[in-house]
PDB file of C-alpha atoms in Angstrom:
ATOM      1  CA  ASP A   1      14.115  11.754  -1.966  1.00  0.00           C
ATOM      2  CA  LYS A   2      16.753   9.125  -2.978  1.00  0.00           C
ATOM      3  CA  ILE A   3      18.008   6.075  -1.251  1.00  0.00           C
ATOM      4  CA  PRO A   4      21.496   7.036   0.216  1.00  0.00           C
ATOM      5  CA  PRO A   5      24.631   5.337  -1.299  1.00  0.00           C
ATOM      6  CA  VAL A   6      25.576   2.119   0.475  1.00  0.00           C
ATOM      7  CA  GLU A   7      28.836   4.009   1.292  1.00  0.00           C
ATOM      8  CA  ILE A   8      26.797   6.336   3.603  1.00  0.00           C
ATOM      9  CA  ALA A   9      25.236   3.224   5.319  1.00  0.00           C
ATOM     10  CA  ASP A  10      28.659   1.828   5.776  1.00  0.00           C
ATOM     11  CA  LYS A  11      29.877   4.750   7.440  1.00  0.00           C
ATOM     12  CA  VAL A  12      26.919   4.851   9.680  1.00  0.00           C
ATOM     13  CA  VAL A  13      27.503   1.180  10.684  1.00  0.00           C
ATOM     14  CA  GLU A  14      31.236   1.847  11.300  1.00  0.00           C
ATOM     15  CA  TYR A  15      30.725   5.158  13.296  1.00  0.00           C
ATOM     16  CA  CYS A  16      28.021   3.538  15.484  1.00  0.00           C
ATOM     17  CA  GLY A  17      29.926   0.200  15.963  1.00  0.00           C
ATOM     18  CA  ILE A  18      27.269  -1.942  14.858  1.00  0.00           C
ATOM     19  CA  THR A  19      26.650  -4.621  12.253  1.00  0.00           C
ATOM     20  CA  PRO A  20      24.928  -3.887   8.977  1.00  0.00           C
ATOM     21  CA  GLU A  21      21.961  -6.044  10.244  1.00  0.00           C
ATOM     22  CA  GLN A  22      21.426  -3.896  13.167  1.00  0.00           C
ATOM     23  CA  LEU A  23      21.034  -0.598  10.992  1.00  0.00           C
ATOM     24  CA  THR A  24      17.616   0.525   9.982  1.00  0.00           C
ATOM     25  CA  LEU A  25      17.265   3.584   7.645  1.00  0.00           C
ATOM     26  CA  VAL A  26      13.938   5.486   7.596  1.00  0.00           C
ATOM     27  CA  LEU A  27      13.271   7.246   4.255  1.00  0.00           C
ATOM     28  CA  THR A  28      10.646   9.934   4.327  1.00  0.00           C
ATOM     29  CA  PRO A  29      10.188  11.507   0.786  1.00  0.00           C
ATOM     30  CA  THR A  30       9.380  15.184   0.957  1.00  0.00           C
ATOM     31  CA  THR A  31       6.239  14.372  -1.130  1.00  0.00           C
ATOM     32  CA  SER A  32       4.950  12.463   1.965  1.00  0.00           C
ATOM     33  CA  LEU A  33       3.197  13.608   5.116  1.00  0.00           C
ATOM     34  CA  ALA A  34       6.158  12.217   7.173  1.00  0.00           C
ATOM     35  CA  GLY A  35       8.624  14.113   4.934  1.00  0.00           C
ATOM     36  CA  SER A  36       6.675  17.259   5.228  1.00  0.00           C
ATOM     37  CA  MET A  37       6.820  16.921   9.002  1.00  0.00           C
ATOM     38  CA  GLN A  38      10.406  16.199   9.285  1.00  0.00           C
ATOM     39  CA  VAL A  39      11.401  19.259   7.158  1.00  0.00           C
ATOM     40  CA  VAL A  40       8.951  21.616   8.861  1.00  0.00           C
ATOM     41  CA  GLY A  41       9.936  20.394  12.302  1.00  0.00           C
ATOM     42  CA  ARG A  42      13.401  21.921  11.720  1.00  0.00           C
ATOM     43  CA  VAL A  43      12.190  25.372  12.167  1.00  0.00           C
ATOM     44  CA  LEU A  44      14.314  25.935  15.403  1.00  0.00           C
ATOM     45  CA  GLU A  45      17.206  24.449  13.743  1.00  0.00           C
ATOM     46  CA  VAL A  46      16.631  27.031  10.733  1.00  0.00           C
ATOM     47  CA  ALA A  47      16.540  29.866  13.316  1.00  0.00           C
ATOM     48  CA  LEU A  48      19.811  28.637  14.955  1.00  0.00           C
ATOM     49  CA  HIS A  49      21.547  28.406  11.453  1.00  0.00           C
ATOM     50  CA  LYS A  50      20.590  31.946  10.661  1.00  0.00           C
ATOM     51  CA  ALA A  51      21.701  33.292  13.887  1.00  0.00           C
ATOM     52  CA  HIS A  52      25.036  31.708  13.150  1.00  0.00           C
ATOM     53  CA  GLU A  53      25.044  33.093   9.807  1.00  0.00           C
ATOM     54  CA  LEU A  54      24.410  36.595  11.429  1.00  0.00           C
ATOM     55  CA  GLY A  55      27.488  36.194  13.748  1.00  0.00           C
ATOM     56  CA  PHE A  56      25.474  35.765  16.876  1.00  0.00           C
ATOM     57  CA  PRO A  57      27.447  33.591  19.355  1.00  0.00           C
ATOM     58  CA  LEU A  58      25.519  30.227  19.439  1.00  0.00           C
ATOM     59  CA  ASP A  59      26.915  29.631  23.028  1.00  0.00           C
ATOM     60  CA  ASP A  60      24.657  32.521  24.206  1.00  0.00           C
ATOM     61  CA  ILE A  61      21.504  30.815  23.002  1.00  0.00           C
ATOM     62  CA  VAL A  62      20.401  29.152  26.178  1.00  0.00           C
ATOM     63  CA  ASP A  63      17.155  27.576  25.081  1.00  0.00           C
ATOM     64  CA  GLY A  64      14.537  27.829  22.313  1.00  0.00           C
ATOM     65  CA  THR A  65      11.286  26.671  20.902  1.00  0.00           C
ATOM     66  CA  GLY A  66       9.625  26.724  17.650  1.00  0.00           C
ATOM     67  CA  ALA A  67       6.528  25.643  15.745  1.00  0.00           C
ATOM     68  CA  ALA A  68       5.336  25.871  12.087  1.00  0.00           C
ATOM     69  CA  PRO A  69       2.278  24.686  10.317  1.00  0.00           C
ATOM     70  CA  LEU A  70       2.267  21.113   8.801  1.00  0.00           C
ATOM     71  CA  CYS A  71       1.730  21.812   5.056  1.00  0.00           C
ATOM     72  CA  PRO A  72      -0.044  19.482   2.725  1.00  0.00           C
ATOM     73  CA  PRO A  73       2.231  17.187   0.797  1.00  0.00           C
ATOM     74  CA  GLY A  74       3.052  18.097  -2.687  1.00  0.00           C
ATOM     75  CA  SER A  75       2.464  15.579  -5.585  1.00  0.00           C
ATOM     76  CA  ASP A  76       6.002  16.357  -7.042  1.00  0.00           C
ATOM     77  CA  PHE A  77       9.472  17.090  -5.428  1.00  0.00           C
ATOM     78  CA  LEU A  78       9.496  20.972  -6.329  1.00  0.00           C
ATOM     79  CA  THR A  79       5.978  21.591  -4.974  1.00  0.00           C
ATOM     80  CA  ALA A  80       6.557  19.511  -1.758  1.00  0.00           C
ATOM     81  CA  MET A  81       9.885  21.438  -1.228  1.00  0.00           C
ATOM     82  CA  GLY A  82       8.325  24.635  -1.833  1.00  0.00           C
ATOM     83  CA  ARG A  83       5.461  24.102   0.635  1.00  0.00           C
ATOM     84  CA  THR A  84       7.702  22.683   3.458  1.00  0.00           C
ATOM     85  CA  ASN A  85      10.040  25.727   3.090  1.00  0.00           C
ATOM     86  CA  ASP A  86       7.159  28.209   2.909  1.00  0.00           C
ATOM     87  CA  ALA A  87       5.558  26.745   6.227  1.00  0.00           C
ATOM     88  CA  ILE A  88       8.808  27.948   7.919  1.00  0.00           C
ATOM     89  CA  LEU A  89       9.256  31.122   5.991  1.00  0.00           C
ATOM     90  CA  PHE A  90       5.594  32.429   6.159  1.00  0.00           C
ATOM     91  CA  GLY A  91       4.096  30.275   9.061  1.00  0.00           C
ATOM     92  CA  GLY A  92       7.292  29.496  11.345  1.00  0.00           C
ATOM     93  CA  GLN A  93       7.452  30.828  14.943  1.00  0.00           C
ATOM     94  CA  VAL A  94      10.551  30.786  17.027  1.00  0.00           C
ATOM     95  CA  HIS A  95      11.414  32.007  20.601  1.00  0.00           C
ATOM     96  CA  LEU A  96      14.964  32.150  21.762  1.00  0.00           C
ATOM     97  CA  PHE A  97      16.333  32.864  25.113  1.00  0.00           C
ATOM     98  CA  VAL A  98      19.707  34.366  25.123  1.00  0.00           C
ATOM     99  CA  ALA A  99      22.431  35.337  27.534  1.00  0.00           C
ATOM    100  CA  GLY A 100      24.207  38.649  27.054  1.00  0.00           C
ATOM    101  CA  ASP A 101      23.168  42.098  26.746  1.00  0.00           C
ATOM    102  CA  GLU A 102      19.779  43.260  25.754  1.00  0.00           C
ATOM    103  CA  ALA A 103      21.021  45.170  22.817  1.00  0.00           C
ATOM    104  CA  ALA A 104      22.367  42.068  21.211  1.00  0.00           C
ATOM    105  CA  ALA A 105      19.016  40.336  21.810  1.00  0.00           C
ATOM    106  CA  ALA A 106      17.108  43.253  20.361  1.00  0.00           C
ATOM    107  CA  ASP A 107      19.408  43.144  17.212  1.00  0.00           C
ATOM    108  CA  LEU A 108      19.077  39.456  16.741  1.00  0.00           C
ATOM    109  CA  ALA A 109      15.270  39.725  16.953  1.00  0.00           C
ATOM    110  CA  ARG A 110      15.325  42.561  14.256  1.00  0.00           C
ATOM    111  CA  GLN A 111      17.670  40.568  11.889  1.00  0.00           C
ATOM    112  CA  LEU A 112      16.150  37.071  12.195  1.00  0.00           C
ATOM    113  CA  PRO A 113      12.822  36.985  10.492  1.00  0.00           C
ATOM    114  CA  SER A 114      12.514  35.764   6.907  1.00  0.00           C
ATOM    115  CA  ALA A 115      11.079  39.147   5.768  1.00  0.00           C
ATOM    116  CA  THR A 116      14.657  40.656   6.103  1.00  0.00           C
ATOM    117  CA  SER A 117      15.534  38.880   2.845  1.00  0.00           C
ATOM    118  CA  ASP A 118      15.389  40.371  -0.556  1.00  0.00           C
ATOM    119  CA  ASP A 119      14.083  37.064  -1.831  1.00  0.00           C
ATOM    120  CA  PHE A 120      11.136  37.156   0.551  1.00  0.00           C
ATOM    121  CA  GLY A 121       7.525  37.627  -0.555  1.00  0.00           C
ATOM    122  CA  ARG A 122       7.161  34.800  -3.240  1.00  0.00           C
ATOM    123  CA  PRO A 123       6.585  31.116  -2.742  1.00  0.00           C
ATOM    124  CA  PHE A 124       9.857  29.294  -2.339  1.00  0.00           C
ATOM    125  CA  ALA A 125       9.281  27.138  -5.355  1.00  0.00           C
ATOM    126  CA  GLU A 126       9.088  30.348  -7.504  1.00  0.00           C
ATOM    127  CA  VAL A 127      12.340  31.622  -6.001  1.00  0.00           C
ATOM    128  CA  PHE A 128      14.093  28.300  -6.340  1.00  0.00           C
ATOM    129  CA  LYS A 129      12.911  28.104 -10.068  1.00  0.00           C
ATOM    130  CA  ALA A 130      13.918  31.784 -10.773  1.00  0.00           C
ATOM    131  CA  THR A 131      17.535  30.702  -9.408  1.00  0.00           C
ATOM    132  CA  GLY A 132      17.692  27.936 -12.102  1.00  0.00           C
ATOM    133  CA  TYR A 133      17.184  25.446  -9.101  1.00  0.00           C
ATOM    134  CA  ASP A 134      20.576  26.545  -7.634  1.00  0.00           C
ATOM    135  CA  PHE A 135      20.241  26.933  -3.836  1.00  0.00           C
ATOM    136  CA  TYR A 136      23.469  28.917  -3.725  1.00  0.00           C
ATOM    137  CA  LYS A 137      21.946  31.784  -5.734  1.00  0.00           C
ATOM    138  CA  ILE A 138      19.196  32.175  -3.064  1.00  0.00           C
ATOM    139  CA  ASP A 139      19.736  34.863  -0.374  1.00  0.00           C
ATOM    140  CA  PRO A 140      20.930  32.786   2.620  1.00  0.00           C
ATOM    141  CA  MET A 141      19.102  35.303   4.852  1.00  0.00           C
ATOM    142  CA  LEU A 142      15.780  33.838   3.537  1.00  0.00           C
ATOM    143  CA  PHE A 143      16.055  30.599   5.520  1.00  0.00           C
ATOM    144  CA  SER A 144      14.567  31.679   8.858  1.00  0.00           C
ATOM    145  CA  PRO A 145      11.220  31.701  10.528  1.00  0.00           C
ATOM    146  CA  ALA A 146       8.468  34.312   9.733  1.00  0.00           C
ATOM    147  CA  ARG A 147       8.075  35.484  13.337  1.00  0.00           C
ATOM    148  CA  VAL A 148      10.525  35.546  16.171  1.00  0.00           C
ATOM    149  CA  ALA A 149      10.757  36.479  19.862  1.00  0.00           C
ATOM    150  CA  VAL A 150      14.123  36.842  21.658  1.00  0.00           C
ATOM    151  CA  THR A 151      14.274  37.055  25.392  1.00  0.00           C
ATOM    152  CA  ALA A 152      17.310  38.410  27.150  1.00  0.00           C
ATOM    153  CA  LEU A 153      17.534  36.367  30.165  1.00  0.00           C
ATOM    154  CA  GLU A 154      19.455  38.929  32.396  1.00  0.00           C
ATOM    155  CA  THR A 155      16.549  41.435  32.024  1.00  0.00           C
ATOM    156  CA  GLY A 156      13.692  39.260  31.051  1.00  0.00           C
ATOM    157  CA  ARG A 157      12.816  41.618  28.349  1.00  0.00           C
ATOM    158  CA  THR A 158      11.524  40.009  25.059  1.00  0.00           C
ATOM    159  CA  PHE A 159      11.825  41.540  21.449  1.00  0.00           C
ATOM    160  CA  HIS A 160       9.469  40.544  18.812  1.00  0.00           C
ATOM    161  CA  ALA A 161       9.989  40.793  15.173  1.00  0.00           C
ATOM    162  CA  GLY A 162       8.378  39.646  11.816  1.00  0.00           C
ATOM    163  CA  GLU A 163       4.800  38.437  11.089  1.00  0.00           C
ATOM    164  CA  LEU A 164       2.955  35.446  10.118  1.00  0.00           C
ATOM    165  CA  ARG A 165       1.672  35.596   6.412  1.00  0.00           C
ATOM    166  CA  GLU A 166      -1.309  33.548   5.943  1.00  0.00           C
ATOM    167  CA  ASP A 167      -1.843  34.984   2.416  1.00  0.00           C
ATOM    168  CA  LEU A 168       1.530  33.542   1.300  1.00  0.00           C
ATOM    169  CA  LEU A 169       0.822  30.353   3.030  1.00  0.00           C
ATOM    170  CA  ASP A 170      -2.545  30.005   1.159  1.00  0.00           C
ATOM    171  CA  THR A 171      -0.698  30.779  -2.145  1.00  0.00           C
ATOM    172  CA  SER A 172       1.708  28.244  -1.576  1.00  0.00           C
ATOM    173  CA  PHE A 173      -0.428  25.494   0.093  1.00  0.00           C
ATOM    174  CA  GLY A 174      -3.185  25.955  -2.692  1.00  0.00           C
ATOM    175  CA  SER A 175      -0.933  25.900  -5.623  1.00  0.00           C
ATOM    176  CA  GLY A 176       1.002  23.391  -7.765  1.00  0.00           C
ATOM    177  CA  ASP A 177      -1.458  20.500  -7.528  1.00  0.00           C
TER     178      ASP A 177
END
């Protein structure tokens, strides 16, 4: 939620081969509706990251789609960050289409949902606060969608795991403001 340092803009200008006058940076604070949308819109990215963390070969993921509810913006950074993460953790849904054997697809589906994490079950803002606001103390397996489907392309069989948790979304979206 801060303006990036001028050095970052300079690197973007250089990398893109443009002049500074041709660069426009769009800033979307997490506390805004646009900020909420850009975080929640990364539900598929979050699933791909967790698949990578689990050691699943990303080259075997042929396609995917995802959706998550758009949360109400929070009036402060912690509330907004909590709600956007909770939209993915408790309301995010992803469907991946994978090459490879059926057993690998089933295993990925089983391991992918956020509920597999020891930190699952409380609003993200509470989890973050409990770690002393240190992201690195949060179980990395938490960062994933609530419900997943993984289709093994060779057989067409789809494996489902996880569940949507409207009760936890209600707690998150209704608290803090």
